[in-house]
Amino acid sequence: MELFEKLYDEQENVKVRFVGFTTEHTRYDFGIVFTNMFFGKPLVVCMQTGRSTLLDPKDIEDIDHLQTVFRISDRQQAADLAEFFNVTIPSVHSYTQYE
């Protein structure tokens, strides 16, 4: 009996952007993976904490979501982060990944 049932195993060449910046109170270092997986949403990884999430423009507008996923206690810092992501992450065209 097989231990795992494989759901998918895909390989692709992707564009990855590494960016570090500071705001008035905080330093951020992110890796942003632009892939065709995950319905076209970029995978954003905080290089300091290892926390990651998929983000599209609607997710970026949700300050509470950003606070939760990146564990940011200050709402203004999360708003600063949202502003950065609005400029950095292009709008994605959602599409059906599974049929």
JSON list of C-alpha atoms in Angstrom, two decimals:
[
{"chain": "A", "resi": 1, "resn": "MET", "atom": "CA", "xyz": [0.00, 0.00, 0.00]},
{"chain": "A", "resi": 2, "resn": "GLU", "atom": "CA", "xyz": [1.28, 3.47, -0.85]},
{"chain": "A", "resi": 3, "resn": "LEU", "atom": "CA", "xyz": [1.77, 5.85, 2.01]},
{"chain": "A", "resi": 4, "resn": "PHE", "atom": "CA", "xyz": [0.73, 8.98, 0.10]},
{"chain": "A", "resi": 5, "resn": "GLU", "atom": "CA", "xyz": [-1.76, 9.73, -2.63]},
{"chain": "A", "resi": 6, "resn": "LYS", "atom": "CA", "xyz": [-0.12, 12.26, -4.95]},
{"chain": "A", "resi": 7, "resn": "LEU", "atom": "CA", "xyz": [-2.39, 15.23, -5.67]},
{"chain": "A", "resi": 8, "resn": "TYR", "atom": "CA", "xyz": [-0.03, 17.12, -7.96]},
{"chain": "A", "resi": 9, "resn": "ASP", "atom": "CA", "xyz": [3.64, 17.35, -8.83]},
{"chain": "A", "resi": 10, "resn": "GLU", "atom": "CA", "xyz": [4.37, 20.33, -11.04]},
{"chain": "A", "resi": 11, "resn": "GLN", "atom": "CA", "xyz": [7.58, 22.03, -12.10]},
{"chain": "A", "resi": 12, "resn": "GLU", "atom": "CA", "xyz": [7.86, 25.44, -13.68]},
{"chain": "A", "resi": 13, "resn": "ASN", "atom": "CA", "xyz": [10.38, 28.20, -14.10]},
{"chain": "A", "resi": 14, "resn": "VAL", "atom": "CA", "xyz": [9.14, 31.16, -12.11]},
{"chain": "A", "resi": 15, "resn": "LYS", "atom": "CA", "xyz": [10.04, 34.77, -11.56]},
{"chain": "A", "resi": 16, "resn": "VAL", "atom": "CA", "xyz": [11.11, 35.55, -7.99]},
{"chain": "A", "resi": 17, "resn": "ARG", "atom": "CA", "xyz": [11.62, 39.03, -6.62]},
{"chain": "A", "resi": 18, "resn": "PHE", "atom": "CA", "xyz": [13.47, 39.72, -3.37]},
{"chain": "A", "resi": 19, "resn": "VAL", "atom": "CA", "xyz": [12.85, 43.12, -1.85]},
{"chain": "A", "resi": 20, "resn": "GLY", "atom": "CA", "xyz": [13.81, 44.73, 1.43]},
{"chain": "A", "resi": 21, "resn": "PHE", "atom": "CA", "xyz": [12.57, 48.09, 2.66]},
{"chain": "A", "resi": 22, "resn": "THR", "atom": "CA", "xyz": [11.93, 50.09, 5.77]},
{"chain": "A", "resi": 23, "resn": "THR", "atom": "CA", "xyz": [9.04, 52.15, 7.01]},
{"chain": "A", "resi": 24, "resn": "GLU", "atom": "CA", "xyz": [9.25, 54.68, 9.82]},
{"chain": "A", "resi": 25, "resn": "HIS", "atom": "CA", "xyz": [9.28, 51.91, 12.44]},
{"chain": "A", "resi": 26, "resn": "THR", "atom": "CA", "xyz": [9.91, 48.55, 10.77]},
{"chain": "A", "resi": 27, "resn": "ARG", "atom": "CA", "xyz": [12.20, 46.72, 8.36]},
{"chain": "A", "resi": 28, "resn": "TYR", "atom": "CA", "xyz": [10.75, 44.16, 5.94]},
{"chain": "A", "resi": 29, "resn": "ASP", "atom": "CA", "xyz": [12.41, 41.55, 3.71]},
{"chain": "A", "resi": 30, "resn": "PHE", "atom": "CA", "xyz": [10.16, 39.63, 1.32]},
{"chain": "A", "resi": 31, "resn": "GLY", "atom": "CA", "xyz": [10.48, 37.05, -1.40]},
{"chain": "A", "resi": 32, "resn": "ILE", "atom": "CA", "xyz": [7.68, 37.22, -3.94]},
{"chain": "A", "resi": 33, "resn": "VAL", "atom": "CA", "xyz": [7.19, 34.18, -6.17]},
{"chain": "A", "resi": 34, "resn": "PHE", "atom": "CA", "xyz": [5.22, 34.84, -9.35]},
{"chain": "A", "resi": 35, "resn": "THR", "atom": "CA", "xyz": [3.82, 31.49, -10.50]},
{"chain": "A", "resi": 36, "resn": "ASN", "atom": "CA", "xyz": [0.99, 30.05, -12.54]},
{"chain": "A", "resi": 37, "resn": "MET", "atom": "CA", "xyz": [0.04, 27.86, -9.60]},
{"chain": "A", "resi": 38, "resn": "PHE", "atom": "CA", "xyz": [-2.39, 28.94, -6.88]},
{"chain": "A", "resi": 39, "resn": "PHE", "atom": "CA", "xyz": [-4.85, 30.56, -9.29]},
{"chain": "A", "resi": 40, "resn": "GLY", "atom": "CA", "xyz": [-2.16, 33.04, -10.39]},
{"chain": "A", "resi": 41, "resn": "LYS", "atom": "CA", "xyz": [-1.75, 34.59, -6.95]},
{"chain": "A", "resi": 42, "resn": "PRO", "atom": "CA", "xyz": [1.86, 35.45, -6.02]},
{"chain": "A", "resi": 43, "resn": "LEU", "atom": "CA", "xyz": [3.32, 33.61, -3.05]},
{"chain": "A", "resi": 44, "resn": "VAL", "atom": "CA", "xyz": [4.71, 36.18, -0.60]},
{"chain": "A", "resi": 45, "resn": "VAL", "atom": "CA", "xyz": [7.25, 34.99, 1.98]},
{"chain": "A", "resi": 46, "resn": "CYS", "atom": "CA", "xyz": [8.56, 37.11, 4.85]},
{"chain": "A", "resi": 47, "resn": "MET", "atom": "CA", "xyz": [12.27, 36.28, 4.84]},
{"chain": "A", "resi": 48, "resn": "GLN", "atom": "CA", "xyz": [12.63, 37.29, 8.51]},
{"chain": "A", "resi": 49, "resn": "THR", "atom": "CA", "xyz": [9.90, 35.08, 9.97]},
{"chain": "A", "resi": 50, "resn": "GLY", "atom": "CA", "xyz": [9.18, 32.50, 7.27]},
{"chain": "A", "resi": 51, "resn": "ARG", "atom": "CA", "xyz": [5.48, 33.39, 7.29]},
{"chain": "A", "resi": 52, "resn": "SER", "atom": "CA", "xyz": [3.90, 33.20, 3.87]},
{"chain": "A", "resi": 53, "resn": "THR", "atom": "CA", "xyz": [0.62, 33.80, 2.11]},
{"chain": "A", "resi": 54, "resn": "LEU", "atom": "CA", "xyz": [-0.92, 34.05, -1.33]},
{"chain": "A", "resi": 55, "resn": "LEU", "atom": "CA", "xyz": [-1.94, 37.61, -2.13]},
{"chain": "A", "resi": 56, "resn": "ASP", "atom": "CA", "xyz": [-4.17, 39.17, -4.74]},
{"chain": "A", "resi": 57, "resn": "PRO", "atom": "CA", "xyz": [-5.45, 42.77, -4.80]},
{"chain": "A", "resi": 58, "resn": "LYS", "atom": "CA", "xyz": [-8.52, 41.88, -2.72]},
{"chain": "A", "resi": 59, "resn": "ASP", "atom": "CA", "xyz": [-6.33, 40.23, -0.05]},
{"chain": "A", "resi": 60, "resn": "ILE", "atom": "CA", "xyz": [-4.06, 43.28, 0.04]},
{"chain": "A", "resi": 61, "resn": "GLU", "atom": "CA", "xyz": [-7.01, 45.55, 0.83]},
{"chain": "A", "resi": 62, "resn": "ASP", "atom": "CA", "xyz": [-7.83, 43.41, 3.88]},
{"chain": "A", "resi": 63, "resn": "ILE", "atom": "CA", "xyz": [-5.63, 45.02, 6.57]},
{"chain": "A", "resi": 64, "resn": "ASP", "atom": "CA", "xyz": [-6.86, 42.57, 9.20]},
{"chain": "A", "resi": 65, "resn": "HIS", "atom": "CA", "xyz": [-5.74, 39.67, 7.01]},
{"chain": "A", "resi": 66, "resn": "LEU", "atom": "CA", "xyz": [-2.26, 41.17, 6.62]},
{"chain": "A", "resi": 67, "resn": "GLN", "atom": "CA", "xyz": [-2.03, 41.76, 10.37]},
{"chain": "A", "resi": 68, "resn": "THR", "atom": "CA", "xyz": [-2.98, 38.16, 11.06]},
{"chain": "A", "resi": 69, "resn": "VAL", "atom": "CA", "xyz": [-0.83, 36.39, 8.49]},
{"chain": "A", "resi": 70, "resn": "PHE", "atom": "CA", "xyz": [2.32, 38.42, 9.17]},
{"chain": "A", "resi": 71, "resn": "ARG", "atom": "CA", "xyz": [1.55, 38.85, 12.90]},
{"chain": "A", "resi": 72, "resn": "ILE", "atom": "CA", "xyz": [1.71, 42.64, 12.86]},
{"chain": "A", "resi": 73, "resn": "SER", "atom": "CA", "xyz": [0.30, 44.22, 16.01]},
{"chain": "A", "resi": 74, "resn": "ASP", "atom": "CA", "xyz": [0.13, 47.81, 14.78]},
{"chain": "A", "resi": 75, "resn": "ARG", "atom": "CA", "xyz": [-2.64, 48.57, 12.26]},
{"chain": "A", "resi": 76, "resn": "GLN", "atom": "CA", "xyz": [-0.66, 51.45, 10.70]},
{"chain": "A", "resi": 77, "resn": "GLN", "atom": "CA", "xyz": [2.28, 49.14, 10.00]},
{"chain": "A", "resi": 78, "resn": "ALA", "atom": "CA", "xyz": [-0.10, 46.72, 8.27]},
{"chain": "A", "resi": 79, "resn": "ALA", "atom": "CA", "xyz": [-1.51, 49.63, 6.24]},
{"chain": "A", "resi": 80, "resn": "ASP", "atom": "CA", "xyz": [2.05, 50.59, 5.23]},
{"chain": "A", "resi": 81, "resn": "LEU", "atom": "CA", "xyz": [2.63, 47.01, 4.14]},
{"chain": "A", "resi": 82, "resn": "ALA", "atom": "CA", "xyz": [-0.61, 47.03, 2.13]},
{"chain": "A", "resi": 83, "resn": "GLU", "atom": "CA", "xyz": [0.55, 50.19, 0.36]},
{"chain": "A", "resi": 84, "resn": "PHE", "atom": "CA", "xyz": [3.82, 48.49, -0.55]},
{"chain": "A", "resi": 85, "resn": "PHE", "atom": "CA", "xyz": [2.05, 45.39, -1.86]},
{"chain": "A", "resi": 86, "resn": "ASN", "atom": "CA", "xyz": [-0.37, 47.52, -3.91]},
{"chain": "A", "resi": 87, "resn": "VAL", "atom": "CA", "xyz": [2.60, 48.95, -5.80]},
{"chain": "A", "resi": 88, "resn": "THR", "atom": "CA", "xyz": [4.65, 45.75, -5.96]},
{"chain": "A", "resi": 89, "resn": "ILE", "atom": "CA", "xyz": [2.12, 43.03, -6.77]},
{"chain": "A", "resi": 90, "resn": "PRO", "atom": "CA", "xyz": [0.33, 43.42, -10.10]},
{"chain": "A", "resi": 91, "resn": "SER", "atom": "CA", "xyz": [-3.34, 42.66, -10.40]},
{"chain": "A", "resi": 92, "resn": "VAL", "atom": "CA", "xyz": [-3.87, 39.05, -11.25]},
{"chain": "A", "resi": 93, "resn": "HIS", "atom": "CA", "xyz": [-6.38, 37.54, -13.55]},
{"chain": "A", "resi": 94, "resn": "SER", "atom": "CA", "xyz": [-8.10, 34.79, -11.60]},
{"chain": "A", "resi": 95, "resn": "TYR", "atom": "CA", "xyz": [-8.71, 31.62, -13.45]},
{"chain": "A", "resi": 96, "resn": "THR", "atom": "CA", "xyz": [-9.97, 28.14, -12.73]},
{"chain": "A", "resi": 97, "resn": "GLN", "atom": "CA", "xyz": [-7.06, 25.91, -11.81]},
{"chain": "A", "resi": 98, "resn": "TYR", "atom": "CA", "xyz": [-8.97, 22.71, -11.16]},
{"chain": "A", "resi": 99, "resn": "GLU", "atom": "CA", "xyz": [-11.61, 21.24, -13.41]}
]
